[in-house]
Coordinates of C-alpha atoms in Angstrom, one line a residue:
Chain A
M1 CA 93.9 79.1 89.3
V2 CA 91.8 76.2 88.0
K3 CA 94.0 76.0 85.0
Y4 CA 97.1 76.0 87.3
I5 CA 95.7 73.1 89.4
F6 CA 95.0 71.0 86.3
K7 CA 98.5 71.7 85.0
R8 CA 99.9 70.6 88.3
L9 CA 97.8 67.5 88.4
G10 CA 99.1 66.6 84.9
Q11 CA 102.6 67.1 86.0
T12 CA 102.0 64.9 89.0
V13 CA 100.7 62.1 86.9
I14 CA 103.8 62.2 84.8
V15 CA 106.1 62.3 87.8
L16 CA 104.2 59.3 89.3
F17 CA 104.6 57.4 86.1
F18 CA 108.3 57.7 86.3
V19 CA 108.3 56.9 89.9
S20 CA 106.4 53.7 89.2
V21 CA 108.9 52.7 86.4
I22 CA 111.9 53.4 88.6
A23 CA 110.4 51.7 91.7
F24 CA 109.5 48.7 89.5
L25 CA 113.0 48.4 88.0
L26 CA 115.0 49.3 91.1
I27 CA 113.8 46.5 93.3
R28 CA 114.2 44.0 90.5
L29 CA 117.7 45.3 89.9
A30 CA 118.5 44.8 93.6
G31 CA 118.9 41.1 92.9
G32 CA 117.6 38.4 95.1
N33 CA 114.5 36.3 94.4
P34 CA 111.3 36.7 96.4
A35 CA 110.2 33.2 95.4
L36 CA 113.4 31.8 96.8
L37 CA 112.8 33.6 100.1
L38 CA 109.2 32.4 100.3
A39 CA 110.0 28.8 99.5
G40 CA 112.5 28.7 102.3
D41 CA 115.5 26.4 102.6
G42 CA 115.5 23.0 100.9
A43 CA 112.8 23.9 98.4
T44 CA 113.1 22.1 95.1
D45 CA 113.6 23.9 91.8
A46 CA 110.1 22.9 90.8
E47 CA 108.6 24.4 93.9
I48 CA 110.4 27.6 93.4
A49 CA 109.3 27.7 89.7
E50 CA 105.8 27.1 90.9
I51 CA 105.9 30.1 93.3
E52 CA 107.4 32.3 90.6
R53 CA 104.6 31.4 88.2
S54 CA 102.0 32.1 90.8
L55 CA 103.5 35.5 91.4
G56 CA 103.8 36.2 87.7
L57 CA 107.6 36.5 88.0
D58 CA 108.1 34.2 85.1
Q59 CA 106.7 36.6 82.6
P60 CA 108.7 39.3 80.7
L61 CA 109.3 42.6 82.6
V62 CA 107.2 44.6 80.3
V63 CA 104.2 42.3 80.8
Q64 CA 104.8 42.4 84.5
Y65 CA 104.9 46.2 84.5
F66 CA 101.7 46.7 82.6
K67 CA 99.9 44.1 84.8
Y68 CA 101.1 46.0 87.8
I69 CA 100.0 49.4 86.4
G70 CA 96.7 47.9 85.3
N71 CA 96.0 46.6 88.8
I72 CA 96.9 50.0 90.4
L73 CA 94.5 51.8 88.1
R74 CA 91.8 49.4 89.3
G75 CA 92.7 50.3 92.9
D76 CA 94.5 47.0 93.6
L77 CA 98.0 47.5 95.1
G78 CA 98.7 43.8 95.1
R79 CA 99.5 41.4 97.8
S80 CA 102.5 41.6 100.1
T81 CA 104.5 38.4 99.8
S82 CA 106.3 38.9 103.1
Y83 CA 103.2 39.7 105.3
G84 CA 100.8 37.6 103.3
M85 CA 98.1 40.3 103.2
P86 CA 96.9 43.0 100.8
V87 CA 99.4 45.9 100.5
A88 CA 96.6 48.4 100.9
N89 CA 95.6 47.0 104.3
L90 CA 99.2 47.1 105.4
I91 CA 99.8 50.6 104.4
L92 CA 96.5 51.8 105.9
S93 CA 97.4 50.2 109.2
R94 CA 100.9 51.7 109.3
F95 CA 100.4 55.1 107.7
P96 CA 98.6 56.8 110.6
N97 CA 101.6 56.0 112.9
T98 CA 104.0 57.7 110.5
L99 CA 101.6 60.6 110.0
K100 CA 101.4 61.1 113.7
L101 CA 105.1 61.0 114.2
A102 CA 105.8 63.3 111.3
S103 CA 103.1 65.8 112.3
V104 CA 104.2 66.0 115.9
T105 CA 107.8 66.5 114.8
V106 CA 107.0 69.2 112.3
L107 CA 104.7 71.0 114.8
F108 CA 107.3 71.0 117.6
G109 CA 110.2 71.6 115.3
C110 CA 108.5 74.8 113.9
I111 CA 107.3 76.0 117.2
L112 CA 110.9 75.9 118.5
A113 CA 112.9 76.7 115.4
I114 CA 111.0 79.6 113.8
P115 CA 111.1 81.9 116.9
L116 CA 114.6 80.8 117.5
G117 CA 115.6 81.8 114.0
I118 CA 113.8 85.1 114.1
I119 CA 115.3 86.0 117.5
A120 CA 118.8 84.9 116.4
G121 CA 118.5 86.8 113.1
S122 CA 117.3 89.9 114.8
H123 CA 120.2 89.9 117.3
Q124 CA 123.0 88.8 115.1
G125 CA 126.3 88.3 117.0
T126 CA 124.7 88.2 120.5
V127 CA 124.7 85.3 123.0
I128 CA 121.3 84.1 121.9
D129 CA 122.5 84.0 118.3
F130 CA 125.5 82.1 119.3
F131 CA 123.5 79.4 121.1
A132 CA 120.9 79.2 118.3
T133 CA 123.7 78.7 115.7
L134 CA 125.3 76.1 117.9
F135 CA 122.0 74.3 118.3
A136 CA 121.6 74.3 114.6
L137 CA 125.2 73.2 113.9
L138 CA 124.9 70.2 116.3
G139 CA 121.5 69.3 115.0
Q140 CA 122.6 69.2 111.5
S141 CA 126.0 67.7 111.9
M142 CA 125.1 64.8 114.2
A143 CA 123.6 61.9 112.3
N144 CA 120.1 60.9 113.4
M145 CA 121.1 57.3 114.3
W146 CA 123.8 58.6 116.6
K147 CA 121.5 61.1 118.3
A148 CA 118.9 58.4 118.7
V149 CA 121.3 56.0 120.4
V150 CA 122.6 58.8 122.7
F151 CA 119.0 59.8 123.6
I152 CA 118.1 56.2 124.3
Y153 CA 121.2 55.8 126.5
I154 CA 120.6 59.0 128.5
F155 CA 116.8 59.0 128.8
S156 CA 115.9 55.3 128.7
V157 CA 118.9 53.4 130.0
W158 CA 120.5 55.8 132.4
L159 CA 117.6 58.0 133.7
G160 CA 114.9 55.4 132.9
W161 CA 112.4 58.2 132.1
L162 CA 111.2 57.3 128.7
P163 CA 110.5 54.2 126.7
S164 CA 112.9 53.4 123.9
I165 CA 110.8 51.3 121.6
G166 CA 107.3 51.1 120.2
M167 CA 104.4 53.5 120.6
E168 CA 102.5 51.9 123.4
G169 CA 103.8 54.4 126.0
G170 CA 101.4 57.1 124.8
I171 CA 102.9 60.6 124.7
K172 CA 106.1 59.4 126.3
S173 CA 106.8 57.2 123.3
Y174 CA 106.9 60.2 121.1
V175 CA 109.5 62.1 123.0
L176 CA 112.7 60.4 121.8
P177 CA 111.8 59.9 118.2
V178 CA 110.4 63.4 117.9
M179 CA 113.6 64.8 119.6
T180 CA 115.8 62.9 117.1
L181 CA 113.9 63.9 114.0
G182 CA 112.9 67.3 115.3
W183 CA 116.4 68.4 116.2
Q184 CA 117.6 67.8 112.6
M185 CA 114.6 69.5 111.2
S186 CA 114.6 72.5 113.5
A187 CA 118.3 72.9 112.9
Q188 CA 117.6 73.6 109.2
V189 CA 114.6 75.7 109.9
T190 CA 116.5 77.8 112.4
R191 CA 119.3 78.4 110.0
I192 CA 117.0 79.3 107.1
S193 CA 114.8 81.7 109.2
R194 CA 117.8 83.3 110.8
S195 CA 119.6 84.0 107.5
G196 CA 116.3 85.2 106.0
M197 CA 115.8 87.6 108.8
I198 CA 119.3 88.9 108.6
D199 CA 118.9 89.6 104.9
T200 CA 115.5 91.2 105.3
L201 CA 116.4 93.4 108.3
H202 CA 119.0 95.2 106.1
E203 CA 116.4 96.2 103.6
D204 CA 115.4 99.9 103.2
F205 CA 111.7 99.1 103.8
I206 CA 112.5 97.8 107.3
T207 CA 114.1 101.2 108.2
A208 CA 111.0 102.8 106.6
T209 CA 108.8 100.6 108.9
Y210 CA 110.7 101.6 112.0
A211 CA 110.3 105.2 110.8
K212 CA 106.6 104.7 111.1
G213 CA 106.8 104.3 114.8
I214 CA 105.9 100.6 114.8
H215 CA 107.1 98.5 117.8
P216 CA 110.3 96.6 117.0
L217 CA 108.7 93.2 117.8
V218 CA 105.9 93.9 115.3
V219 CA 108.5 95.1 112.7
R220 CA 110.5 91.9 113.1
W221 CA 107.8 89.2 113.6
K222 CA 105.3 90.6 111.1
Y223 CA 106.8 93.0 108.6
A224 CA 110.3 91.4 108.3
F225 CA 109.4 87.7 108.8
K226 CA 106.8 87.6 106.1
N227 CA 109.6 88.4 103.7
A228 CA 111.7 85.6 105.0
V229 CA 109.0 82.9 105.4
C230 CA 108.8 81.4 101.9
P231 CA 112.1 79.4 102.0
V232 CA 111.0 78.2 105.5
I233 CA 107.7 77.0 104.2
T234 CA 109.4 75.2 101.3
L235 CA 111.9 73.6 103.7
V236 CA 109.3 72.5 106.2
G237 CA 107.2 71.0 103.3
M238 CA 110.2 69.0 102.1
R239 CA 111.0 67.7 105.6
F240 CA 107.4 66.8 106.2
G241 CA 107.3 64.9 102.9
T242 CA 110.5 63.0 103.7
M243 CA 109.1 62.1 107.1
L244 CA 105.8 61.0 105.7
A245 CA 107.6 58.6 103.4
G246 CA 108.8 57.0 106.5
T247 CA 112.1 57.7 108.3
I248 CA 113.6 54.3 107.9
I249 CA 116.5 54.6 110.4
V250 CA 114.7 56.4 113.2
E251 CA 111.7 54.1 112.9
A252 CA 113.9 51.1 112.9
I253 CA 115.8 52.2 116.0
F254 CA 112.7 53.1 118.0
S255 CA 110.7 50.1 116.6
W256 CA 108.1 52.6 115.4
P257 CA 105.4 50.7 113.5
G258 CA 105.3 53.1 110.6
L259 CA 105.9 53.1 106.9
G260 CA 109.7 53.3 107.2
Q261 CA 109.9 50.0 109.1
L262 CA 107.5 48.5 106.5
L263 CA 109.8 49.6 103.7
N264 CA 112.8 48.2 105.5
T265 CA 111.1 44.8 105.7
A266 CA 109.8 45.0 102.2
V267 CA 113.2 45.7 100.7
N268 CA 114.9 42.9 102.7
Q269 CA 112.2 40.4 101.8
R270 CA 112.2 41.5 98.1
D271 CA 108.5 42.2 98.6
Y272 CA 108.0 43.7 95.1
A273 CA 104.4 44.8 95.5
L274 CA 105.0 46.4 98.8
V275 CA 108.2 48.3 97.8
Q276 CA 106.5 49.6 94.6
A277 CA 103.4 50.8 96.5
L278 CA 105.5 52.5 99.2
L279 CA 107.7 54.3 96.7
L280 CA 104.7 55.4 94.7
L281 CA 103.0 56.6 97.9
S282 CA 106.0 58.7 98.9
G283 CA 106.1 60.1 95.4
A284 CA 102.5 61.1 95.6
M285 CA 103.0 62.5 99.0
F286 CA 105.8 64.7 97.8
A287 CA 103.8 65.9 94.9
I288 CA 100.8 66.9 97.1
I289 CA 103.1 68.7 99.6
N290 CA 105.0 70.6 96.9
F291 CA 101.7 71.6 95.4
A292 CA 100.5 72.9 98.8
V293 CA 103.8 74.7 99.4
D294 CA 103.5 76.5 96.1
I295 CA 100.0 77.6 96.8
I296 CA 100.9 78.8 100.3
N297 CA 103.9 80.6 99.1
S298 CA 102.0 82.4 96.4
L299 CA 99.5 83.6 99.0
V300 CA 102.3 84.8 101.2
D301 CA 104.4 86.5 98.6
P302 CA 102.5 88.3 95.8
R303 CA 105.6 88.3 93.6
I304 CA 105.4 84.5 93.3
K305 CA 103.1 83.8 90.4
L306 CA 101.5 80.4 89.8
R307 CA 102.0 79.4 86.3
Chain B
M1 CA 108.1 142.0 96.9
E2 CA 105.7 142.9 99.6
E3 CA 105.0 139.2 100.2
M4 CA 108.7 138.4 100.3
K5 CA 109.3 140.9 103.0
K6 CA 106.5 139.5 105.0
T7 CA 107.7 136.0 104.9
Q8 CA 111.2 137.1 105.9
V9 CA 109.9 139.0 108.9
S10 CA 107.6 136.2 109.9
S11 CA 110.3 133.6 109.6
E12 CA 112.2 135.5 112.3
E13 CA 109.3 135.1 114.6
K14 CA 108.5 131.5 113.8
E15 CA 108.8 129.0 116.6
V16 CA 111.7 126.6 116.5
L17 CA 110.7 123.0 115.8
V18 CA 114.0 121.2 115.6
E19 CA 117.3 122.3 117.0
I20 CA 120.4 120.3 116.3
K21 CA 123.3 121.4 118.4
D22 CA 126.9 120.4 117.7
L23 CA 125.9 116.9 116.6
S24 CA 128.7 114.4 115.9
V25 CA 128.2 110.9 114.7
T26 CA 130.7 108.2 113.8
Y27 CA 130.3 104.8 112.1
K28 CA 132.6 102.1 113.2
S29 CA 133.5 99.2 110.9
E30 CA 136.1 96.6 111.5
R31 CA 138.7 98.4 109.5
A32 CA 137.9 102.1 110.0
T33 CA 136.0 104.8 111.7
V34 CA 133.9 107.1 109.5
Y35 CA 133.4 110.6 110.9
A36 CA 130.0 111.2 109.4
L37 CA 128.9 114.3 111.3
N38 CA 131.4 116.6 112.9
G39 CA 129.5 119.2 114.9
V40 CA 126.3 119.9 112.9
N41 CA 124.2 122.9 114.0
L42 CA 120.8 123.3 112.4
V43 CA 117.5 124.9 113.1
I44 CA 114.1 124.1 111.5
H45 CA 111.3 126.4 112.3
K46 CA 107.6 125.5 112.3
G47 CA 106.0 125.5 108.9
E48 CA 109.3 126.2 107.2
S49 CA 110.9 124.2 104.4
L50 CA 114.6 123.7 104.7
G51 CA 116.8 122.3 102.0
L52 CA 119.9 120.4 103.0
V53 CA 122.4 120.2 100.1
G54 CA 125.7 118.5 99.8
E55 CA 127.6 115.9 97.9
T56 CA 127.2 112.2 98.5
G57 CA 128.7 111.3 101.9
A58 CA 128.4 114.8 103.3
G59 CA 126.2 113.5 106.1
K60 CA 122.8 114.6 104.9
T61 CA 121.0 111.3 105.5
T62 CA 122.8 110.7 108.8
T63 CA 121.5 114.1 110.0
A64 CA 118.0 113.0 109.1
I65 CA 118.0 109.6 110.6
S66 CA 119.6 111.0 113.8
L67 CA 116.5 113.1 114.2
L68 CA 114.4 110.0 114.2
R69 CA 117.0 108.1 116.3
L70 CA 117.2 105.4 113.7
L71 CA 120.9 105.3 113.3
P72 CA 122.2 101.7 112.6
R73 CA 123.9 99.7 115.3
N74 CA 127.4 100.5 114.2
A75 CA 126.8 104.3 114.6
T76 CA 127.6 106.2 117.7
I77 CA 126.6 109.7 118.6
T78 CA 129.8 111.1 120.0
G79 CA 128.5 114.5 121.0
G80 CA 125.9 117.1 120.7
S81 CA 122.1 117.1 121.2
I82 CA 118.9 117.3 119.2
Y83 CA 115.8 119.0 120.5
Y84 CA 112.4 118.4 119.0
D85 CA 109.8 120.9 120.1
G86 CA 111.9 121.6 123.1
E87 CA 112.3 118.0 124.1
S88 CA 115.7 116.3 123.9
V89 CA 115.4 113.5 121.4
M90 CA 118.3 111.5 122.9
D91 CA 116.7 111.6 126.4
M92 CA 113.3 110.3 125.2
T93 CA 112.4 106.7 126.1
E94 CA 112.0 104.2 123.3
K95 CA 108.2 104.6 123.6
Q96 CA 108.3 108.4 123.4
I97 CA 110.5 108.4 120.3
R98 CA 108.3 105.7 118.7
Q99 CA 105.2 107.8 119.2
K100 CA 106.9 110.7 117.4
R101 CA 108.0 108.5 114.4
G102 CA 105.5 108.5 111.6
D103 CA 103.1 110.7 113.6
K104 CA 105.0 113.9 114.4
I105 CA 108.0 113.3 112.3
A106 CA 107.6 111.3 109.0
M107 CA 110.1 110.4 106.4
I108 CA 110.0 109.8 102.7
F109 CA 112.9 107.6 101.5
Q110 CA 115.2 107.9 98.6
N111 CA 114.5 104.8 96.6
P112 CA 110.8 104.0 96.2
L113 CA 111.7 100.6 94.7
T114 CA 113.2 99.4 97.9
S115 CA 111.5 101.4 100.6
L116 CA 108.1 99.7 100.3
N117 CA 107.6 96.2 101.8
P118 CA 107.0 93.9 98.8
V119 CA 104.8 91.4 100.6
F120 CA 102.3 93.8 102.1
T121 CA 99.7 95.8 100.2
V122 CA 100.3 99.5 99.8
G123 CA 97.0 100.1 101.7
E124 CA 98.3 98.1 104.7
Q125 CA 101.6 100.1 104.6
I126 CA 99.7 103.4 104.9
A127 CA 96.9 102.1 107.2
V128 CA 99.3 100.8 109.8
L129 CA 100.3 104.4 110.6
L130 CA 96.7 105.3 111.3
R131 CA 96.1 102.2 113.4
V132 CA 99.2 102.7 115.5
H133 CA 99.0 106.5 115.9
R134 CA 95.3 107.3 115.5
G135 CA 93.9 104.1 117.0
M136 CA 91.7 103.4 114.0
N137 CA 90.4 99.9 113.4
R138 CA 91.3 98.0 110.3
R139 CA 88.5 99.1 108.1
E140 CA 88.6 102.8 109.0
A141 CA 92.4 102.9 108.5
M142 CA 92.1 101.2 105.1
K143 CA 89.4 103.6 104.0
A144 CA 91.6 106.6 105.2
A145 CA 94.5 105.0 103.3
G146 CA 92.4 105.0 100.1
E147 CA 91.7 108.7 100.7
L148 CA 95.4 109.5 101.1
L149 CA 96.1 107.7 97.9
E150 CA 93.6 109.9 96.1
Q151 CA 95.4 112.9 97.5
V152 CA 98.6 111.9 95.9
G153 CA 96.9 111.0 92.6
I154 CA 96.3 107.3 92.9
A155 CA 92.9 105.7 92.7
S156 CA 91.7 104.6 96.1
Y157 CA 90.7 101.2 95.0
R158 CA 94.3 100.3 94.6
T159 CA 94.9 100.0 98.4
G160 CA 94.7 96.2 97.9
D161 CA 97.6 96.2 95.4
Y162 CA 101.2 95.3 96.2
P163 CA 104.1 97.6 95.5
G164 CA 105.2 95.4 92.6
Q165 CA 102.1 96.4 90.8
F166 CA 103.1 100.1 90.7
S167 CA 105.8 102.0 88.7
G168 CA 108.6 103.9 90.4
G169 CA 106.9 107.2 90.4
M170 CA 103.6 105.7 91.7
R171 CA 105.5 104.0 94.5
Q172 CA 107.0 107.3 95.5
R173 CA 103.5 108.7 95.6
V174 CA 102.6 105.9 97.9
G175 CA 105.6 106.8 100.1
I176 CA 104.4 110.4 100.2
A177 CA 100.9 109.2 101.1
A178 CA 102.4 107.3 104.0
G179 CA 104.5 110.3 104.9
I180 CA 101.5 112.6 105.2
A181 CA 99.1 110.0 106.7
C182 CA 99.3 111.4 110.2
N183 CA 99.6 115.0 109.3
P184 CA 103.2 115.3 110.6
E185 CA 104.7 118.5 112.0
L186 CA 108.0 117.6 110.2
L187 CA 108.3 115.8 107.0
I188 CA 111.8 114.6 106.1
A189 CA 112.3 113.8 102.4
D190 CA 115.6 112.1 101.7
E191 CA 116.3 112.7 98.0
P192 CA 112.8 111.7 97.1
T193 CA 113.2 112.1 93.4
T194 CA 116.8 110.9 92.8
A195 CA 115.6 107.5 91.7
L196 CA 113.0 108.8 89.3
D197 CA 113.2 110.2 85.8
V198 CA 113.0 113.9 85.2
T199 CA 109.3 114.2 84.1
I200 CA 108.2 112.2 87.1
Q201 CA 110.5 114.3 89.4
A202 CA 108.7 117.4 88.4
Q203 CA 105.3 115.8 89.2
I204 CA 106.5 114.5 92.6
L205 CA 108.0 117.9 93.6
E206 CA 104.9 119.8 92.6
L207 CA 102.9 117.3 94.7
M208 CA 105.1 117.8 97.7
A209 CA 105.1 121.6 97.4
D210 CA 101.3 121.5 97.2
L211 CA 100.9 119.3 100.2
Q212 CA 103.4 121.2 102.2
K213 CA 101.5 124.5 101.6
K214 CA 98.1 123.0 102.3
R215 CA 99.2 121.3 105.5
K216 CA 101.7 123.8 106.8
T217 CA 104.1 121.0 107.5
S218 CA 107.8 121.7 108.1
L219 CA 109.9 120.1 105.5
L220 CA 113.5 118.9 105.6
M221 CA 114.4 118.4 102.0
I222 CA 117.6 116.5 101.5
T223 CA 119.0 116.7 98.0
H224 CA 122.1 117.4 96.0
N225 CA 119.9 119.1 93.4
L226 CA 120.0 122.9 93.8
G227 CA 117.1 123.3 91.4
I228 CA 114.8 121.4 93.8
I229 CA 115.9 123.6 96.7
S230 CA 115.2 126.9 94.8
E231 CA 111.8 125.6 93.8
L232 CA 110.7 124.1 97.1
C233 CA 112.5 125.7 100.0
Q234 CA 112.7 128.9 101.9
K235 CA 115.9 128.1 103.7
V236 CA 118.9 126.2 102.7
A237 CA 121.8 124.6 104.6
V238 CA 124.9 123.5 102.7
M239 CA 126.7 120.6 104.1
Y240 CA 130.3 119.6 103.6
A241 CA 132.2 116.7 105.3
G242 CA 129.7 116.4 108.2
R243 CA 129.3 120.2 108.9
I244 CA 127.0 122.9 107.8
I245 CA 129.2 125.5 106.1
E246 CA 126.5 127.9 104.9
Y247 CA 123.0 128.6 106.0
G248 CA 120.4 131.2 105.1
T249 CA 117.3 132.0 103.0
V250 CA 117.4 130.4 99.6
K251 CA 117.1 133.8 97.9
E252 CA 120.1 135.3 99.9
V253 CA 122.4 132.3 99.7
F254 CA 121.8 131.7 96.0
A255 CA 122.2 135.4 95.1
H256 CA 125.3 136.0 97.2
P257 CA 127.0 132.6 98.0
A258 CA 129.6 133.3 100.6
H259 CA 131.4 130.0 101.0
P260 CA 133.8 129.0 98.2
Y261 CA 132.2 125.6 98.2
T262 CA 128.7 127.0 97.7
R263 CA 130.0 129.3 95.0
G264 CA 131.5 126.2 93.3
L265 CA 128.2 124.3 93.5
L266 CA 126.3 127.2 92.0
E267 CA 128.9 127.7 89.3
A268 CA 128.7 124.0 88.4
L269 CA 125.1 124.5 87.3
P270 CA 124.5 125.1 83.6
N271 CA 123.3 128.7 83.0
L272 CA 121.0 129.2 80.0
E273 CA 121.6 132.9 79.9
K274 CA 125.4 132.9 79.7
K275 CA 127.3 131.4 76.9
Q276 CA 129.5 128.6 78.3
E277 CA 131.7 126.1 76.7
R278 CA 132.3 123.9 79.7
L279 CA 130.7 123.7 83.2
H280 CA 132.8 124.7 86.1
A281 CA 133.8 121.9 88.4
I282 CA 135.1 122.1 92.0
P283 CA 138.7 120.8 91.9
G284 CA 139.6 117.7 94.0
L285 CA 137.4 115.1 95.6
I286 CA 135.0 115.3 98.5
A287 CA 136.8 115.0 101.9
D288 CA 137.6 111.4 103.0
S289 CA 135.4 111.0 106.0
Q290 CA 137.7 108.3 107.4
N291 CA 140.6 110.7 107.3
L292 CA 139.4 114.3 107.5
P293 CA 141.6 117.2 106.6
S294 CA 142.8 119.4 109.5
G295 CA 141.3 122.9 110.1
C296 CA 138.6 123.8 107.6
H297 CA 137.6 120.5 105.9
F298 CA 137.3 122.3 102.6
H299 CA 140.8 123.8 102.6
P300 CA 142.6 121.3 100.3
R301 CA 140.1 122.2 97.5
C302 CA 139.8 125.9 98.2
E303 CA 141.4 128.5 96.0
H304 CA 141.4 131.1 98.8
C305 CA 143.1 128.8 101.3
T306 CA 145.3 130.5 103.9
K307 CA 147.7 129.1 106.6
R308 CA 144.9 129.7 109.2
C309 CA 142.4 127.5 107.2
E310 CA 144.8 124.6 107.4
K311 CA 145.0 124.8 111.2
E312 CA 141.8 126.2 112.6
R313 CA 138.2 125.2 112.0
P314 CA 136.0 128.2 111.2
E315 CA 132.8 128.6 113.2
M316 CA 129.5 130.0 111.8
I317 CA 129.7 133.8 111.2
R318 CA 126.6 135.9 110.9
L319 CA 126.6 138.0 107.7
N320 CA 123.1 139.3 108.1
D321 CA 119.8 138.0 109.6
D322 CA 119.3 135.7 106.6
H323 CA 122.8 134.5 106.0
Y324 CA 125.4 132.6 107.9
V325 CA 128.7 131.1 106.7
A326 CA 131.6 129.1 108.2
C327 CA 134.6 130.7 106.4
F328 CA 137.4 132.9 107.7
A329 CA 137.3 135.1 104.6
H330 CA 134.2 136.8 105.9
E331 CA 135.5 137.7 109.4
E332 CA 135.5 141.4 109.9

């Protein structure tokens, strides 16, 4: 186990190295010049060159990269050019908002989708199954931005029940973004748990479990579902990771002050330090979550060996 | 010889445990209807071990799972009744039949590789029976599960292991331990050794014979292996195309097979005493259960077939107290 953890840590470091290279190159390939944006209209070439020099942008890419990596290793994520403050502070102020939104979404999504999938899979071809499948189909096939706009129209504009922007409205603020993100997530989770249940319920050992005189609900929810749960855990982990990296569109529509919005601004402003830090952060987040998912799955299913 | 007579006499007096009367079951799929059972009549007495033989698709397993009322959703019971200890199985509530399953009637499955849940420990899969039917708590049940494993020849400390950590033969032992956990009145073994290699087969059969004797459990042994029947059972019922066509004590049926199909089955066995070039095979294929022959289901393959066999279905005829057959050739 200890050996496994060290191995995984090593792999994570390698992954993060590549993420840092790609993040570094991508934003520079995107074109545009942060110095130009900072200097504003009517700046002279000399002024722009001066800003470039102060940001270190006049140096070769390789030098820039190693400076950047060196700073990160010393715990310095750099300074955001667009917000004029340290990147670390920015991320620390925004990350909790994204974390809250992602956690609430995953929590509600699972509470709804897993039972729905289990019930639909256990009663294949019934009315419940039909509606569960329809729910999943709609959730997956409608784009989030479309759903978000429709929800805002119905619940904010038309009914006036819920706020459509920001997170000042307390619990109410969460409802629409969580519905938007949660429907998509629970659609996938419903489908995966449903098909897992259908596969499992055909197994011999399920007939054998029924033959032991165990209540059908226990057979399904305990003895069958534990066989179907690993793909569900993997999927939920992936969705959680995606949401932690910031859901750019949904956060933008609902003006949610999270990482997604930050990334949106950072890219538009060619805020190199901020973009790099955010991409590195989402890479790290994915690595941590995948690691957790692998550990959980190996505990659930003894056939999965950690190597 | 003395003993043999005794058991024969006492089997007459034995109480009936299971009585299946004229049971018919069909499976419906989108394309066809399969007539799996077509009027099965069968009696199992208390403490007796009955072998149910027949080719693949004859309806052996369907008969067994009907008894537990575990038929899949696409199956329909189109007629007949099943009595367990005098109670009608079909009229039991869900709760009543559930209390019988695993406790009074236990089943050992054909393929030990697929009939154990891969994500639960073997201990848990045995212990759950004791928790559900005996009201034991977790620790007591797990301890009892360990003792059951010892009885089937597996060290008790292995309760915490998963099925994947056992070989096929060991897994079938686990299946047997689960089968006998609640000391059932009836143990159904559905081809318990088919998936195992020959040396392991012998061990498993010995184990089952031993346990059955010790616990005085009734045994319904489903198999297509006549050797297993002669070793393990007192009674035998031969099934063909969803009907019992011959029934009696193993000794009597094997010595004087009355139905042409049973004779064919016995002749198909290699005989070490006679010199034989080739084994005898029953001509033709097993009856198509989607499209059953008229009259006696066996008539297209029977060398003694008459006009009457093509039209009428023969009922069971009593030859003597220990032997019944469904064939017109034995009418007086």
